[in-house]
């Protein structure tokens, strides 16, 4: 007999046990990630079109809008790891944040055109106000963590007012300076709040949440690449498309392998400094994966003769995204105590893909070569760690 999943109308938002056994991502969290990937896909698509047309300034827009997406996702993820009570108000607030991310996604094209979007700011405001309510609920239910929760609520609220006020600005330089100034303030809120007491997050749960988003964004890369290839095949296959497809698959498969070659849970359980570096550093991991997908799609446009950018420009954009991804993982593995040989290999891989792209071979060969380099990095890891595996049988 099946049993109904009874959701309480309301319960006290008590802290979760940071050492809870078998703590895994909930269906609500998985749904949350899928909705957020809509915004990620929209941002990546705009960078794809900008790159293909040679509008390199759009990279700044990608960095900016991706911060808003990632920061809202990360704040909710860490809160949920500490205070998920799964009652009706909690689910409704989560849905509100998801709706805000869809509003933000709808405004991304306008932001790439004009550098400013009321819809993006409005969507971000919806997500942040919902988080303020979440923290106020936690403050009311958890006396020991009240000061931390109230600091979060106040910090998020104050910075959000400044984001809305930024809509009054029109000068491009002032907009850029104000954006990065507010980013600094956003990043400072958790640093200040956690001084009053560390929120009871679950290290293994957090590591799984980051890993799941990495998988989902890699899936978005595959989807974007397949759609681009489908369009190319409709127009008639061009020389270099096969090499590009094979290289693209090698890149995506290798990126997955390199991320999961080590468990990241211990990085969230090594003290406050390592936790913050790993948590914040994943911004570069996620944005580089999304940019890789945009680079692959732009490469397909180039093969079809539908892009105005040069092969070197598209190749360097793709290789740069891959290099950032590899170097970020290398830095995290260094914090986890990886051997020096592995660290040197990681640095070398990033440099090598950039060198390949700088030589500017045909774009299909560039993509294939980048894929081969990453595959070699995976093979190197498998070979150097083979003796560490326990014997079977």
XYZ file of C-alpha atoms in Angstrom:
393
model
C 0.000 0.000 0.000
C 1.354 3.423 -0.930
C 1.541 6.163 1.681
C 0.726 9.810 1.068
C 3.558 12.271 1.567
C 1.977 14.526 4.171
C 3.328 18.077 4.092
C 2.698 20.034 7.323
C 0.944 23.370 6.945
C 3.567 24.938 9.188
C 6.345 23.839 11.515
C 9.146 25.499 13.411
C 12.192 26.080 11.244
C 14.648 24.221 13.439
C 18.270 23.698 12.309
C 19.076 20.428 10.549
C 21.656 18.031 11.964
C 24.950 18.760 10.114
C 25.928 15.107 10.607
C 22.586 13.592 9.564
C 23.038 10.176 7.960
C 21.938 9.587 4.361
C 21.275 13.303 3.743
C 20.589 13.696 0.026
C 19.107 16.316 -2.272
C 15.320 16.505 -2.079
C 12.933 16.432 -5.059
C 12.241 20.118 -4.394
C 15.951 20.936 -4.620
C 16.280 19.012 -7.887
C 13.269 20.871 -9.297
C 14.825 24.126 -8.095
C 18.044 23.389 -10.006
C 16.201 22.557 -13.216
C 14.322 25.850 -13.137
C 17.515 27.813 -12.499
C 19.168 26.182 -15.493
C 16.614 27.998 -17.685
C 18.291 31.261 -16.676
C 21.748 29.748 -17.150
C 20.799 28.527 -20.629
C 19.446 31.971 -21.539
C 22.674 33.671 -20.450
C 24.814 31.133 -22.320
C 22.708 31.535 -25.474
C 23.226 35.303 -25.443
C 27.001 34.861 -25.090
C 26.908 32.299 -27.912
C 25.305 34.815 -30.272
C 27.552 37.642 -29.111
C 30.687 35.541 -29.565
C 29.625 34.378 -33.016
C 29.166 38.011 -34.059
C 32.459 39.078 -32.504
C 30.804 41.159 -29.778
C 33.343 40.294 -27.094
C 31.933 42.893 -24.720
C 29.033 40.498 -24.175
C 31.385 38.428 -22.028
C 31.054 41.121 -19.359
C 27.268 40.789 -19.538
C 27.608 37.014 -19.099
C 29.799 37.484 -16.025
C 27.325 39.975 -14.559
C 24.075 38.131 -15.123
C 25.606 34.781 -14.196
C 26.590 36.229 -10.826
C 22.955 37.056 -10.094
C 21.836 33.548 -11.075
C 24.597 31.779 -9.165
C 24.385 33.944 -6.055
C 20.643 33.437 -5.650
C 21.078 29.689 -6.234
C 23.940 29.432 -3.760
C 22.252 31.412 -0.997
C 19.160 29.220 -1.154
C 21.227 26.024 -1.352
C 23.213 26.771 1.795
C 20.107 27.906 3.653
C 18.258 24.725 2.674
C 21.147 22.603 3.899
C 20.758 24.211 7.326
C 17.032 24.922 7.755
C 14.925 22.926 5.286
C 11.717 22.241 7.228
C 9.680 21.243 4.134
C 6.397 22.759 5.259
C 3.941 24.613 3.038
C 5.409 28.121 3.586
C 8.912 26.801 2.857
C 7.768 25.230 -0.418
C 5.886 28.367 -1.437
C 8.904 30.571 -0.727
C 11.044 28.190 -2.777
C 8.562 28.439 -5.636
C 8.755 32.225 -5.305
C 12.524 32.128 -5.759
C 12.085 29.860 -8.777
C 9.559 32.295 -10.270
C 12.051 35.104 -9.704
C 14.714 33.160 -11.608
C 12.316 32.797 -14.553
C 11.645 36.550 -14.469
C 15.380 37.140 -14.506
C 15.796 34.733 -17.427
C 13.143 36.613 -19.401
C 15.076 39.866 -19.011
C 18.503 38.533 -20.003
C 18.224 39.318 -23.747
C 17.359 42.947 -22.949
C 20.314 43.200 -20.563
C 22.699 41.994 -23.268
C 21.333 44.650 -25.639
C 21.213 47.665 -23.327
C 23.385 46.712 -20.345
C 20.429 47.275 -18.016
C 17.175 45.405 -17.440
C 14.370 46.167 -15.031
C 13.071 42.623 -15.469
C 16.424 41.126 -14.424
C 16.573 43.384 -11.364
C 12.924 42.642 -10.594
C 13.464 38.896 -10.809
C 16.541 39.157 -8.620
C 14.579 41.256 -6.108
C 11.845 38.604 -5.911
C 14.455 35.935 -5.153
C 16.249 38.036 -2.551
C 13.118 39.210 -0.744
C 12.002 35.573 -0.464
C 15.386 34.775 1.100
C 14.904 37.589 3.616
C 11.613 35.980 4.646
C 13.374 32.605 4.926
C 16.011 34.051 7.253
C 13.384 35.853 9.357
C 11.568 32.534 9.799
C 14.825 30.933 10.918
C 15.476 33.796 13.329
C 12.071 33.288 14.920
C 12.465 29.530 15.339
C 16.152 29.132 16.221
C 17.191 31.387 19.153
C 20.824 30.179 19.078
C 21.175 31.220 15.450
C 18.994 34.324 15.642
C 21.797 36.866 15.404
C 23.272 35.161 12.345
C 19.857 34.877 10.678
C 18.975 38.520 11.352
C 22.353 39.639 10.016
C 21.673 37.724 6.817
C 18.168 39.205 6.511
C 19.386 42.758 7.104
C 22.409 42.417 4.818
C 20.426 40.924 1.943
C 17.708 43.567 2.320
C 20.113 46.525 2.378
C 22.095 45.370 -0.650
C 18.882 44.642 -2.536
C 17.726 48.226 -2.059
C 21.015 49.343 -3.609
C 20.505 47.007 -6.600
C 17.102 48.582 -7.233
C 18.550 52.084 -6.869
C 21.171 51.155 -9.476
C 18.391 51.170 -12.088
C 18.587 54.980 -11.956
C 22.126 54.921 -13.373
C 22.748 55.288 -17.100
C 26.482 55.872 -17.609
C 28.173 52.650 -18.776
C 31.308 53.095 -16.643
C 29.299 53.963 -13.548
C 27.095 50.921 -14.143
C 30.148 48.635 -14.266
C 31.775 50.143 -11.169
C 28.524 50.028 -9.212
C 27.914 46.424 -10.253
C 31.232 45.129 -8.987
C 30.932 47.270 -5.840
C 27.575 45.658 -5.053
C 29.019 42.218 -5.816
C 31.631 42.850 -3.126
C 28.884 43.811 -0.684
C 26.910 40.662 -1.549
C 29.964 38.495 -0.941
C 30.597 40.214 2.384
C 27.129 39.480 3.803
C 27.826 35.777 4.575
C 31.323 36.606 5.825
C 29.881 39.083 8.316
C 26.839 36.990 9.245
C 28.792 33.794 9.907
C 30.948 35.626 12.468
C 27.943 35.499 14.773
C 27.732 31.720 14.451
C 28.229 29.165 11.693
C 24.997 27.945 10.109
C 24.550 24.168 10.556
C 25.040 23.129 6.922
C 25.671 19.502 5.971
C 29.052 19.167 4.146
C 28.104 16.069 2.138
C 24.725 17.539 1.237
C 26.361 20.782 0.042
C 28.931 18.862 -2.010
C 26.129 16.867 -3.646
C 24.175 20.040 -4.428
C 27.183 21.610 -6.153
C 27.872 18.381 -8.030
C 24.274 18.090 -9.216
C 24.269 21.625 -10.597
C 27.540 20.878 -12.377
C 25.903 17.843 -14.019
C 22.820 19.822 -15.004
C 24.877 22.654 -16.530
C 26.964 20.091 -18.427
C 23.678 18.677 -19.700
C 22.718 22.157 -20.893
C 26.030 22.302 -22.775
C 25.171 19.040 -24.556
C 21.668 20.295 -25.378
C 22.958 23.581 -26.800
C 25.589 21.758 -28.833
C 23.125 19.221 -30.217
C 20.698 21.966 -31.214
C 23.493 23.816 -33.000
C 24.575 20.658 -34.829
C 20.978 19.886 -35.793
C 20.714 23.315 -37.361
C 23.970 22.745 -39.215
C 22.792 19.400 -40.583
C 19.568 20.941 -41.842
C 21.626 23.522 -43.731
C 23.956 20.826 -45.047
C 26.952 19.287 -43.285
C 30.197 21.198 -43.763
C 33.790 19.924 -43.543
C 34.993 20.129 -39.973
C 31.614 19.398 -38.400
C 32.502 15.783 -37.582
C 35.733 16.822 -35.869
C 33.792 19.442 -33.935
C 31.160 16.955 -32.786
C 33.762 14.406 -31.651
C 35.823 17.103 -29.956
C 32.757 18.536 -28.230
C 31.807 15.157 -26.801
C 35.365 14.570 -25.577
C 35.327 17.985 -23.901
C 32.019 17.457 -22.082
C 32.762 13.869 -21.030
C 36.238 14.852 -19.807
C 34.888 17.851 -17.869
C 32.504 15.529 -16.043
C 35.288 13.031 -15.298
C 37.693 15.699 -14.045
C 35.070 17.157 -11.677
C 34.190 13.801 -10.158
C 37.690 12.422 -9.888
C 37.660 13.530 -6.243
C 34.998 13.853 -3.546
C 34.572 17.527 -2.656
C 32.703 17.014 0.631
C 35.864 17.325 2.727
C 36.493 20.780 1.223
C 33.326 21.971 2.946
C 34.459 20.493 6.247
C 38.000 21.855 6.588
C 37.256 25.125 8.318
C 35.606 28.423 7.437
C 38.299 29.678 5.052
C 38.389 26.571 2.849
C 34.592 26.361 2.884
C 34.200 29.926 1.639
C 36.932 29.577 -0.991
C 35.356 26.388 -2.350
C 31.807 27.719 -2.196
C 32.638 31.020 -3.868
C 35.154 29.452 -6.271
C 32.430 27.340 -7.832
C 31.137 30.479 -9.523
C 34.049 30.133 -11.939
C 33.365 26.409 -12.358
C 29.710 26.950 -13.294
C 30.228 29.982 -15.516
C 33.115 28.316 -17.354
C 30.953 25.263 -18.103
C 28.178 27.496 -19.455
C 30.728 29.473 -21.508
C 32.100 26.211 -22.910
C 28.657 25.375 -24.258
C 28.385 28.830 -25.817
C 31.822 28.393 -27.384
C 30.886 25.046 -28.914
C 27.676 26.468 -30.357
C 29.580 29.445 -31.801
C 32.084 27.011 -33.312
C 29.238 25.265 -35.142
C 28.118 28.652 -36.499
C 31.658 29.280 -37.676
C 31.837 25.940 -39.511
C 28.589 26.799 -41.260
C 29.852 30.231 -42.267
C 27.172 31.912 -40.147
C 29.559 33.624 -37.699
C 31.498 36.827 -38.211
C 34.138 36.163 -35.555
C 37.481 34.614 -36.488
C 38.461 31.016 -35.751
C 41.098 32.294 -33.333
C 38.542 34.380 -31.411
C 36.026 31.544 -31.060
C 38.777 29.021 -30.332
C 40.329 31.196 -27.617
C 36.911 31.833 -26.043
C 36.275 28.083 -25.892
C 39.787 27.232 -24.716
C 39.693 30.036 -22.153
C 36.497 28.651 -20.628
C 37.999 25.148 -20.507
C 41.243 26.470 -18.987
C 39.386 28.362 -16.248
C 37.420 25.201 -15.447
C 40.549 23.042 -15.229
C 42.497 25.585 -13.176
C 39.625 26.033 -10.697
C 39.382 22.291 -10.161
C 43.167 22.126 -9.817
C 43.093 24.808 -7.119
C 40.356 22.976 -5.205
C 42.227 19.683 -5.470
C 45.321 21.463 -4.158
C 43.351 22.467 -1.061
C 42.326 18.808 -0.719
C 45.980 17.758 -0.645
C 46.450 16.542 -4.217
C 50.025 15.530 -5.115
C 52.264 18.075 -6.838
C 52.331 16.075 -10.069
C 48.564 16.359 -10.377
C 48.703 20.096 -9.788
C 51.398 20.619 -12.390
C 49.383 18.543 -14.847
C 46.304 20.684 -14.243
C 48.182 23.917 -14.879
C 49.796 22.445 -18.012
C 46.445 21.302 -19.434
C 45.009 24.808 -19.178
C 48.048 26.350 -20.825
C 48.105 23.728 -23.586
C 44.487 24.261 -24.672
C 45.130 28.007 -24.871
C 48.233 27.444 -26.991
C 46.280 25.175 -29.349
C 43.583 27.823 -29.799
C 46.127 30.617 -30.264
C 47.646 28.736 -33.201
C 44.248 29.154 -34.886
C 43.820 25.927 -36.879
C 40.387 25.362 -38.472
C 37.812 25.569 -35.681
C 36.855 21.883 -35.963
C 40.489 20.902 -35.408
C 40.746 23.334 -32.471
C 37.740 21.758 -30.762
C 39.005 18.252 -31.448
C 42.476 19.124 -30.142
C 41.047 20.638 -26.946
C 38.986 17.475 -26.477
C 42.049 15.282 -26.971
C 44.049 17.311 -24.428
C 41.300 16.924 -21.833
C 40.999 13.220 -22.601
C 44.742 12.896 -22.056
C 44.316 14.622 -18.686
C 41.682 12.053 -17.728
C 43.942 9.199 -18.877
C 46.809 10.670 -16.853
C 44.628 10.743 -13.733
C 43.462 7.149 -14.253
C 47.020 5.942 -14.830
C 48.574 7.745 -11.867
C 45.855 6.604 -9.437
C 45.502 3.002 -10.583
C 47.634 1.653 -7.709
C 45.465 3.470 -5.162
C 42.431 1.294 -5.973
C 41.803 -1.587 -3.549
C 42.121 -5.058 -5.001
C 38.873 -6.792 -5.915
C 38.293 -10.497 -5.321
